[in-house]
XYZ file of C-alpha atoms in Angstrom:
579
model
C 10.916 26.470 16.024
C 7.659 27.280 18.274
C 6.519 30.890 18.234
C 6.124 32.641 21.620
C 2.121 32.023 22.065
C 2.858 28.332 21.480
C 5.951 28.074 23.980
C 3.919 29.995 26.615
C 1.248 27.384 25.974
C 3.372 24.284 26.258
C 5.455 25.807 29.651
C 2.004 26.448 31.573
C 0.693 22.744 30.361
C 4.031 21.159 31.463
C 3.634 22.859 34.904
C -0.064 21.695 34.974
C -1.539 25.349 34.887
C -3.814 24.042 31.983
C -4.745 20.930 30.614
C -2.682 19.335 28.192
C -4.462 18.865 24.636
C -3.596 15.140 24.797
C -2.596 12.409 27.197
C -1.438 8.947 26.847
C -2.400 7.163 30.346
C -0.421 4.701 31.964
C 1.633 3.489 28.977
C 5.041 1.716 28.999
C 7.474 4.397 28.028
C 10.629 3.302 26.143
C 13.271 5.631 27.161
C 16.233 5.737 24.470
C 18.299 7.705 26.741
C 18.611 5.381 29.441
C 17.330 2.189 27.660
C 14.818 1.139 29.951
C 10.668 1.044 30.497
C 8.846 3.198 32.932
C 4.969 3.208 33.337
C 3.715 6.886 33.160
C 1.432 9.322 31.460
C 2.593 11.233 28.569
C 1.314 14.530 27.878
C 1.175 16.417 24.539
C -0.020 20.171 23.904
C 0.636 21.691 20.461
C 2.134 18.801 18.799
C 4.784 18.609 21.454
C 5.548 16.484 24.230
C 5.256 18.586 27.502
C 5.341 16.086 30.346
C 6.208 12.717 31.541
C 4.472 11.696 34.880
C 0.834 12.146 36.223
C -0.947 14.690 33.719
C -4.704 15.515 32.875
C -5.681 16.233 29.243
C -8.541 17.530 26.987
C -8.480 14.264 25.206
C -6.761 11.116 27.114
C -5.704 7.722 25.432
C -5.661 4.635 27.609
C -2.471 3.134 26.710
C -2.165 0.594 29.287
C -0.562 -2.527 28.428
C 0.969 -0.731 25.354
C 4.520 0.586 24.838
C 5.086 4.330 23.928
C 7.912 4.219 21.361
C 9.490 7.376 19.479
C 8.383 7.794 15.635
C 11.150 5.723 13.673
C 13.480 7.452 11.404
C 14.735 6.148 8.187
C 18.615 7.407 7.879
C 18.931 7.146 4.330
C 16.505 6.294 1.737
C 15.924 6.999 -2.102
C 12.129 7.648 -2.127
C 11.971 7.136 -6.199
C 12.863 3.503 -5.360
C 9.537 2.625 -3.726
C 8.366 3.961 -7.313
C 5.641 6.274 -6.009
C 6.376 10.101 -5.204
C 6.578 11.312 -1.632
C 3.149 11.969 -1.123
C 2.145 8.722 -1.826
C 5.235 7.036 -0.133
C 3.970 8.594 3.156
C 0.837 6.439 2.933
C 3.045 3.259 3.021
C 5.599 3.968 5.609
C 3.717 6.032 8.442
C 1.384 2.889 9.252
C 4.737 1.160 9.680
C 5.533 3.660 12.439
C 8.388 5.827 10.285
C 7.328 9.259 11.012
C 10.407 10.988 9.719
C 13.056 10.021 6.699
C 16.368 11.398 5.371
C 16.049 11.337 1.699
C 18.564 11.645 -1.341
C 16.514 12.647 -4.448
C 19.639 11.268 -6.513
C 17.768 9.232 -8.612
C 15.214 11.720 -10.226
C 18.171 14.451 -9.976
C 20.082 12.108 -12.390
C 17.128 12.327 -14.844
C 15.929 15.730 -14.755
C 18.221 17.943 -12.803
C 17.040 20.674 -10.281
C 13.585 20.195 -11.488
C 13.716 16.793 -10.145
C 14.834 18.091 -6.526
C 12.244 20.757 -6.585
C 9.253 18.126 -7.619
C 10.574 15.998 -4.608
C 10.442 19.310 -2.014
C 7.337 20.231 -3.434
C 5.182 16.943 -3.320
C 6.529 16.359 0.145
C 4.954 19.559 1.461
C 2.238 19.189 3.978
C 2.078 15.662 3.942
C 2.122 13.410 7.403
C 5.561 12.443 6.957
C 8.693 14.842 7.808
C 10.911 14.248 4.890
C 14.162 15.762 5.411
C 16.645 16.198 2.165
C 20.349 15.670 1.391
C 21.368 17.299 -1.575
C 22.541 14.720 -4.374
C 26.288 15.310 -4.264
C 27.194 13.001 -7.420
C 25.115 13.797 -10.606
C 26.191 11.877 -12.695
C 27.539 9.502 -10.494
C 30.783 9.167 -12.232
C 31.958 10.308 -15.588
C 31.820 6.429 -16.967
C 28.440 6.812 -18.229
C 25.659 9.186 -19.491
C 23.043 10.273 -17.119
C 20.373 12.920 -17.959
C 21.673 15.903 -15.912
C 24.623 17.459 -14.328
C 24.347 19.251 -11.069
C 27.510 21.310 -10.076
C 27.845 23.284 -6.654
C 26.350 26.475 -8.160
C 23.255 24.347 -9.279
C 23.114 23.061 -5.272
C 23.558 26.313 -3.585
C 20.135 27.717 -3.669
C 18.515 24.529 -2.118
C 20.232 24.963 0.987
C 17.629 27.808 2.099
C 15.017 25.127 2.232
C 14.190 24.298 5.880
C 14.306 20.433 5.230
C 17.394 20.591 3.282
C 19.802 19.064 5.976
C 23.295 18.735 4.017
C 24.829 17.061 1.204
C 24.158 13.554 0.121
C 26.105 10.417 -0.313
C 29.482 11.493 -1.709
C 30.033 8.316 -3.958
C 32.742 9.729 -6.242
C 35.768 8.715 -4.400
C 38.329 9.905 -6.907
C 36.930 13.006 -7.259
C 37.069 13.654 -3.634
C 40.438 12.169 -2.783
C 41.977 14.595 -5.507
C 40.060 17.161 -4.041
C 38.748 18.285 -7.621
C 37.254 21.578 -8.033
C 33.491 20.955 -8.175
C 33.506 18.179 -5.715
C 35.598 20.298 -3.143
C 33.009 23.123 -3.917
C 30.227 20.628 -2.763
C 31.884 19.583 0.163
C 32.984 23.075 1.201
C 29.338 24.652 0.652
C 28.158 22.217 3.205
C 30.997 22.390 5.860
C 30.654 26.082 5.738
C 27.094 25.991 6.587
C 27.833 23.138 9.396
C 25.696 20.604 7.372
C 25.843 16.767 7.409
C 27.697 15.010 4.463
C 27.072 11.473 3.964
C 29.470 9.050 2.569
C 29.367 5.997 0.322
C 32.112 3.657 1.053
C 31.286 0.707 -1.110
C 34.638 -1.363 -1.634
C 36.673 1.411 -0.054
C 39.533 0.479 2.264
C 40.685 1.821 5.562
C 42.770 4.607 3.870
C 39.898 6.088 2.160
C 38.106 6.503 5.473
C 40.889 9.129 6.581
C 40.164 11.166 2.944
C 36.528 10.905 3.972
C 36.978 11.998 7.769
C 39.260 14.927 6.475
C 36.693 15.894 3.994
C 33.923 16.218 6.723
C 31.937 13.246 5.544
C 30.476 11.491 8.657
C 28.323 8.435 7.451
C 28.682 5.392 5.606
C 25.694 3.156 4.548
C 27.697 1.003 2.221
C 29.201 -1.486 4.674
C 28.538 -5.223 3.904
C 31.009 -6.787 6.385
C 31.652 -6.543 10.260
C 35.295 -5.484 9.473
C 34.300 -2.543 7.265
C 31.873 -1.314 9.925
C 34.590 -1.715 12.558
C 36.814 0.310 10.446
C 34.250 3.127 9.772
C 33.706 3.232 13.568
C 37.460 3.591 14.290
C 37.408 6.624 11.899
C 34.686 8.199 13.617
C 31.798 7.739 11.150
C 28.236 6.682 11.656
C 27.595 3.067 10.252
C 23.962 3.248 8.651
C 22.893 -0.484 8.809
C 21.014 -1.005 5.327
C 17.945 -3.386 4.817
C 16.541 -2.668 1.322
C 15.337 -4.678 -1.644
C 18.487 -4.934 -3.600
C 21.194 -5.156 -0.462
C 20.428 -6.587 2.833
C 23.251 -6.099 5.082
C 21.761 -6.039 8.877
C 22.463 -9.869 9.613
C 26.307 -9.373 8.638
C 26.566 -6.092 10.706
C 24.098 -6.407 13.714
C 26.749 -8.698 15.630
C 29.111 -5.933 15.641
C 26.642 -3.439 17.904
C 27.293 -3.743 21.512
C 26.494 -0.972 24.419
C 29.890 0.188 23.886
C 29.528 1.321 20.362
C 25.761 1.561 19.755
C 25.178 5.167 19.474
C 27.141 5.338 16.230
C 24.623 2.917 14.514
C 21.350 3.703 12.773
C 18.908 1.947 10.239
C 18.122 2.773 6.766
C 16.488 1.079 3.728
C 18.234 3.103 1.049
C 16.282 1.277 -1.727
C 13.091 -0.489 -1.142
C 10.385 -1.390 -3.498
C 6.874 -0.670 -2.659
C 5.684 -4.496 -2.412
C 8.391 -5.111 -0.007
C 7.398 -2.043 2.196
C 3.794 -2.902 2.315
C 4.265 -6.544 3.079
C 7.630 -6.544 5.312
C 7.560 -2.694 6.393
C 10.285 -0.375 6.759
C 12.509 0.553 9.462
C 10.032 -1.475 11.755
C 11.435 -4.409 9.710
C 14.772 -3.521 10.611
C 13.949 -3.351 14.240
C 12.363 -6.703 14.059
C 15.108 -8.403 12.153
C 17.702 -6.977 14.360
C 15.979 -8.415 17.621
C 15.790 -11.538 15.733
C 19.812 -11.469 15.148
C 20.141 -10.967 18.892
C 20.206 -7.500 19.468
C 18.151 -6.211 22.777
C 14.867 -4.722 21.709
C 15.663 -1.637 23.443
C 18.878 -1.093 21.770
C 17.089 -1.727 18.215
C 14.620 1.103 19.108
C 17.482 3.378 19.833
C 19.085 2.770 16.652
C 15.882 3.291 15.032
C 15.238 6.807 16.476
C 17.591 8.538 18.988
C 20.871 7.715 16.917
C 19.208 8.575 13.504
C 17.998 11.986 15.027
C 21.342 12.532 16.362
C 23.381 11.961 13.324
C 21.334 14.370 11.321
C 20.770 16.858 13.996
C 17.195 16.698 14.264
C 17.232 17.787 17.843
C 13.354 17.490 18.456
C 12.913 13.894 17.099
C 13.956 10.498 18.145
C 12.624 10.438 21.886
C 9.890 10.005 24.279
C 10.815 13.428 26.486
C 9.699 16.745 27.043
C 10.455 19.149 24.275
C 10.542 16.564 21.633
C 7.868 16.279 19.101
C 4.937 13.960 19.660
C 5.470 11.502 17.093
C 4.688 8.439 18.998
C 3.990 4.862 18.420
C 1.807 2.350 20.341
C 3.338 -1.007 20.259
C 2.061 -4.396 21.817
C 5.127 -6.112 21.894
C 8.818 -4.793 21.281
C 10.251 -7.992 19.984
C 7.264 -8.725 17.247
C 7.279 -4.817 17.125
C 3.848 -4.707 15.509
C 2.688 -0.847 15.318
C -0.957 -0.422 16.288
C -1.454 3.132 16.477
C 0.912 6.216 14.990
C 0.550 9.553 16.282
C 2.276 12.386 14.223
C 2.575 15.833 15.973
C 0.003 14.434 18.389
C -2.578 13.272 15.708
C -3.813 9.873 14.990
C -2.440 9.355 11.561
C -2.712 5.565 11.422
C -4.042 2.351 12.993
C -3.695 -1.219 12.702
C -1.813 -0.852 9.222
C -4.288 1.945 7.603
C -3.616 5.313 7.175
C -6.610 7.668 8.520
C -5.919 10.431 6.223
C -6.633 10.321 2.471
C -4.136 9.669 -0.337
C -2.611 13.209 -1.388
C -2.422 14.167 -4.945
C 0.819 14.096 -6.538
C 1.619 17.557 -7.378
C 1.640 17.752 -11.199
C 4.964 17.155 -12.479
C 6.056 19.108 -15.650
C 6.554 17.506 -19.063
C 10.377 17.604 -18.734
C 9.677 14.883 -15.636
C 7.014 13.266 -17.748
C 8.703 12.679 -21.257
C 12.019 11.371 -20.218
C 12.537 8.374 -22.594
C 14.325 9.240 -25.600
C 15.704 6.409 -27.822
C 17.114 6.566 -31.254
C 15.701 3.801 -33.681
C 16.857 0.188 -32.274
C 17.135 -3.225 -34.326
C 18.368 -6.638 -33.560
C 21.653 -5.792 -34.894
C 22.095 -2.963 -32.428
C 22.272 -5.727 -29.982
C 24.500 -8.132 -31.816
C 27.789 -9.229 -30.116
C 30.561 -10.685 -32.704
C 31.947 -13.787 -31.419
C 35.458 -12.988 -30.149
C 38.581 -14.554 -31.124
C 39.094 -16.756 -27.813
C 35.648 -17.628 -27.875
C 35.186 -16.029 -24.436
C 33.449 -12.975 -22.997
C 33.585 -11.120 -19.461
C 30.476 -11.323 -17.860
C 28.906 -10.187 -14.498
C 27.974 -12.449 -11.754
C 25.320 -11.268 -9.601
C 25.524 -12.034 -5.840
C 21.911 -12.378 -4.333
C 20.947 -9.445 -1.967
C 24.049 -7.726 -2.732
C 25.186 -4.689 -4.735
C 28.798 -6.075 -4.940
C 29.160 -8.450 -8.309
C 32.135 -10.533 -9.631
C 33.831 -10.330 -12.847
C 33.786 -13.663 -14.476
C 34.870 -15.410 -17.944
C 32.347 -17.368 -19.763
C 31.775 -18.921 -22.958
C 28.384 -17.834 -24.530
C 26.364 -19.915 -26.967
C 27.375 -18.967 -30.682
C 24.996 -18.832 -33.618
C 26.195 -17.417 -36.945
C 29.556 -15.769 -35.735
C 27.386 -14.050 -33.070
C 27.519 -14.373 -29.020
C 24.035 -15.499 -27.668
C 22.549 -15.601 -24.309
C 22.737 -19.310 -22.763
C 19.801 -19.400 -20.315
C 20.839 -23.204 -19.646
C 23.780 -21.819 -18.003
C 22.179 -18.895 -16.459
C 23.693 -16.551 -18.638
C 21.488 -13.907 -20.263
C 22.495 -11.026 -22.445
C 22.274 -7.555 -21.311
C 22.118 -3.966 -22.834
C 22.179 -0.752 -21.321
C 20.636 1.893 -23.756
C 21.134 5.369 -23.208
C 17.690 7.086 -22.994
C 18.300 10.851 -22.083
C 19.864 12.323 -24.907
C 19.650 10.063 -27.818
C 23.360 9.410 -28.049
C 22.635 5.790 -29.556
C 25.147 4.540 -27.042
C 24.296 1.039 -26.090
C 26.498 -1.123 -23.957
C 26.472 -4.673 -24.348
C 27.264 -7.524 -22.123
C 26.531 -10.923 -20.430
C 24.953 -11.525 -16.795
C 25.245 -14.530 -14.691
C 22.731 -15.496 -11.754
C 19.744 -13.313 -12.790
C 17.692 -16.485 -12.868
C 15.476 -16.243 -15.821
C 14.974 -19.343 -18.066
C 13.294 -17.264 -21.253
C 11.939 -13.813 -22.310
C 13.294 -10.741 -21.328
C 12.944 -7.757 -18.679
C 13.553 -4.306 -19.209
C 13.369 -1.462 -16.874
C 14.346 2.565 -16.650
C 15.404 2.157 -13.213
C 18.941 1.427 -13.655
C 20.994 3.056 -10.979
C 22.329 5.835 -10.986
C 22.110 7.358 -14.388
C 18.838 5.361 -14.975
C 19.295 4.483 -18.577
C 17.366 1.779 -20.217
C 18.680 -1.698 -19.016
C 17.306 -4.857 -20.686
C 18.503 -8.219 -19.899
C 17.102 -11.386 -21.894
C 17.501 -14.764 -23.410
C 17.210 -13.736 -26.816
C 17.396 -10.186 -28.934
C 14.011 -10.417 -30.127
C 12.389 -10.365 -26.506
C 15.056 -7.827 -25.803
C 14.137 -5.468 -28.349
C 10.323 -5.939 -27.746
C 10.832 -5.258 -24.140
C 12.921 -1.910 -24.814
C 10.130 -0.750 -27.098
C 7.244 -1.245 -24.792
C 9.290 0.409 -21.915
C 9.624 3.450 -24.658
C 6.013 3.553 -25.289
C 4.918 3.755 -21.361
C 7.495 6.891 -21.195
C 9.367 4.613 -18.563
C 8.722 1.784 -16.211
C 9.405 -2.047 -16.053
C 8.269 -4.429 -18.569
C 8.423 -8.606 -18.930
C 8.200 -10.105 -22.450
C 8.163 -13.787 -23.404
C 7.959 -14.854 -26.852
C 7.104 -11.376 -28.390
C 4.116 -10.931 -25.997
C 4.023 -8.578 -23.092
C 3.324 -10.491 -20.071
C 3.478 -7.736 -17.329
C 4.343 -3.977 -17.155
C 4.595 -1.456 -14.699
C 4.094 2.148 -16.114
C 6.529 4.764 -14.345
C 5.799 7.894 -15.910
C 7.588 10.444 -13.664
C 10.939 10.312 -14.719
C 10.858 6.570 -15.740
C 11.428 6.233 -11.863
C 7.830 6.749 -10.092
C 4.102 6.241 -10.982
C 1.349 8.612 -10.417
C -1.229 5.984 -10.470
C -1.220 5.763 -6.585
C -0.206 2.971 -4.285
C -2.901 0.382 -5.127
C -2.390 0.830 -8.820
C 1.312 0.516 -8.798
C 1.226 -2.469 -6.013
C -1.151 -4.387 -8.278
C 1.110 -3.681 -11.409
C 4.273 -5.070 -9.100
C 2.336 -8.163 -8.401
C 1.561 -8.952 -11.732
C 5.394 -8.577 -12.442
C 5.973 -11.079 -9.851
C 3.831 -13.609 -11.585
C 5.446 -12.994 -14.732
C 8.621 -13.577 -13.157
C 7.256 -17.065 -12.362
C 6.373 -17.592 -15.913
C 9.929 -16.840 -16.815
C 11.372 -19.417 -14.649
C 12.873 -17.303 -11.886
C 12.652 -19.044 -8.505
C 15.452 -16.993 -6.632
C 15.383 -15.807 -3.364
C 15.977 -12.160 -3.954
C 14.341 -9.343 -5.977
C 15.567 -9.314 -9.609
C 14.358 -6.087 -10.632
C 16.155 -4.545 -7.702
C 19.162 -6.679 -8.617
C 19.218 -5.684 -12.255
C 18.625 -2.046 -11.653
C 22.243 -2.088 -9.731
C 24.164 -3.764 -12.474
C 24.625 -0.416 -13.968
C 26.168 1.406 -11.219
C 29.965 1.534 -11.761
C 30.577 2.811 -8.147
C 30.313 -0.310 -6.916
C 32.796 -3.138 -7.635
C 33.512 -5.553 -9.344
C 32.074 -5.282 -12.803
C 28.821 -3.133 -13.969
C 27.633 -2.374 -17.225
C 26.699 1.255 -18.916
C 25.904 2.570 -22.012
C 29.653 3.147 -22.430
C 30.229 -0.746 -22.008
C 31.651 -2.815 -19.104
C 33.251 -1.032 -16.198
C 35.681 -2.437 -13.797
C 35.293 -0.961 -10.465
C 38.479 -2.225 -9.322
C 40.780 -1.298 -12.216
C 38.768 1.936 -12.449
C 38.127 1.901 -16.132
C 36.160 0.355 -18.774
C 36.973 -3.210 -20.089
C 36.131 -4.780 -23.312
C 33.503 -7.449 -23.544
C 35.978 -9.922 -25.237
C 37.935 -11.896 -22.529
C 41.404 -13.560 -23.354
């Protein structure tokens, strides 16, 4: 909130009793309230918009021919999925016009608990991006796996005093919510009594579940994958957050539902998007372009990306070019192409032509409990052995490209010396999830169809949501080697072929993020992409992101945890063997 001196200064500037600090002259202003465009000046003082019309300024920017657009807002993002911490994340998304994000530090919290949340808050302080936080509601995500931490309502309560904490993040443990179990009810109550936003996570949930969500005070869902799901959420009064990330790309399926009658209940998010896609395709600006490509009016698309997100999360001074709003402004040449030329944050030029104009901020030094998080027992090839079942059949996960939803199928793996083996010729790889937090020795074993590797193995410590070590491969030897290499790096991603490491990406912060900077992380990611080609991958999806979600039991139909297969429809663990 402005102090009294700033308020007086801004009112005087608005009333033309004194010059504004900055004036954009003759720009084409996108009005997200009325969905039209007007040509006028935009005046800014003390980082706030103080007038639309004709103004003089101490500094003036000729915006003739340019559209002036509000800064974009990502309505739901796990910054950890970019594989860099918030200070470096800002350097990626701000040039794309994203000036505010609502993040859920759920990933790092599942590894390191409260210390992880505090690190994300500390590292996002004083950067050229407003990072608002919703507190992780489900750590662990479910009781059906082992994570690195457990967060109760009591653990979260102290964070509500932080000025950038908005509310409670995605409530994904639906059974605990529906049964009003004590700790979940306490978390929801603590948010409600403070009049805070509560996000939902309705993956695979039907219409009745939305009655439960609405009654609990949950107001959003970013897990819609079909038009009917989106319509159902709208009817129940929820905001629908349209997701376009690395692992889940739902925008094309949902955009046809958006019209001028219901548009104010939609907004955009990326949820989980890797650094290379952010750099190459963009963030919420990519959502805008794709929405327009799929028939949405550009002004409506911008409204979803700005005002709707701001109103959903109670960000009263964000999301519009209007007096009293923050001067988070973009200059755009064409609304359909939506290429952002200039980005102003609080009235100061932050990025131009895709480049930041501020130096990359150093990561705040994490403690050793965030840097030493891969703790594996002794693992051998025998640890990965799967005896042939009496039927000769096994359950397997069938991956759907660009979706988090899977299918449960029955397969006939190759056999050798009484053991099931991967069958890469049938696009069937062996998969293992190795508990890496407490050295329990738990290893869940299974098979995955559709990952698209013809040989070798891939291992990573990004494995939603408990972030154990997940490995998939064509043979046990390469799988074991990949797991050991990840352990040596204290977390990250590795590709192995015939016992040789062909690409690696160290992720030393919680096994999720790199402190090495954007350029180094991007270079390593591109080496991983090249390595995938070596292993025969030709698919049109991100296999690292896809594999990372094959461990998430809250999204049906079949997933693999450190305790074995979990059937999300039946709500229980099932054996690897199939009838």
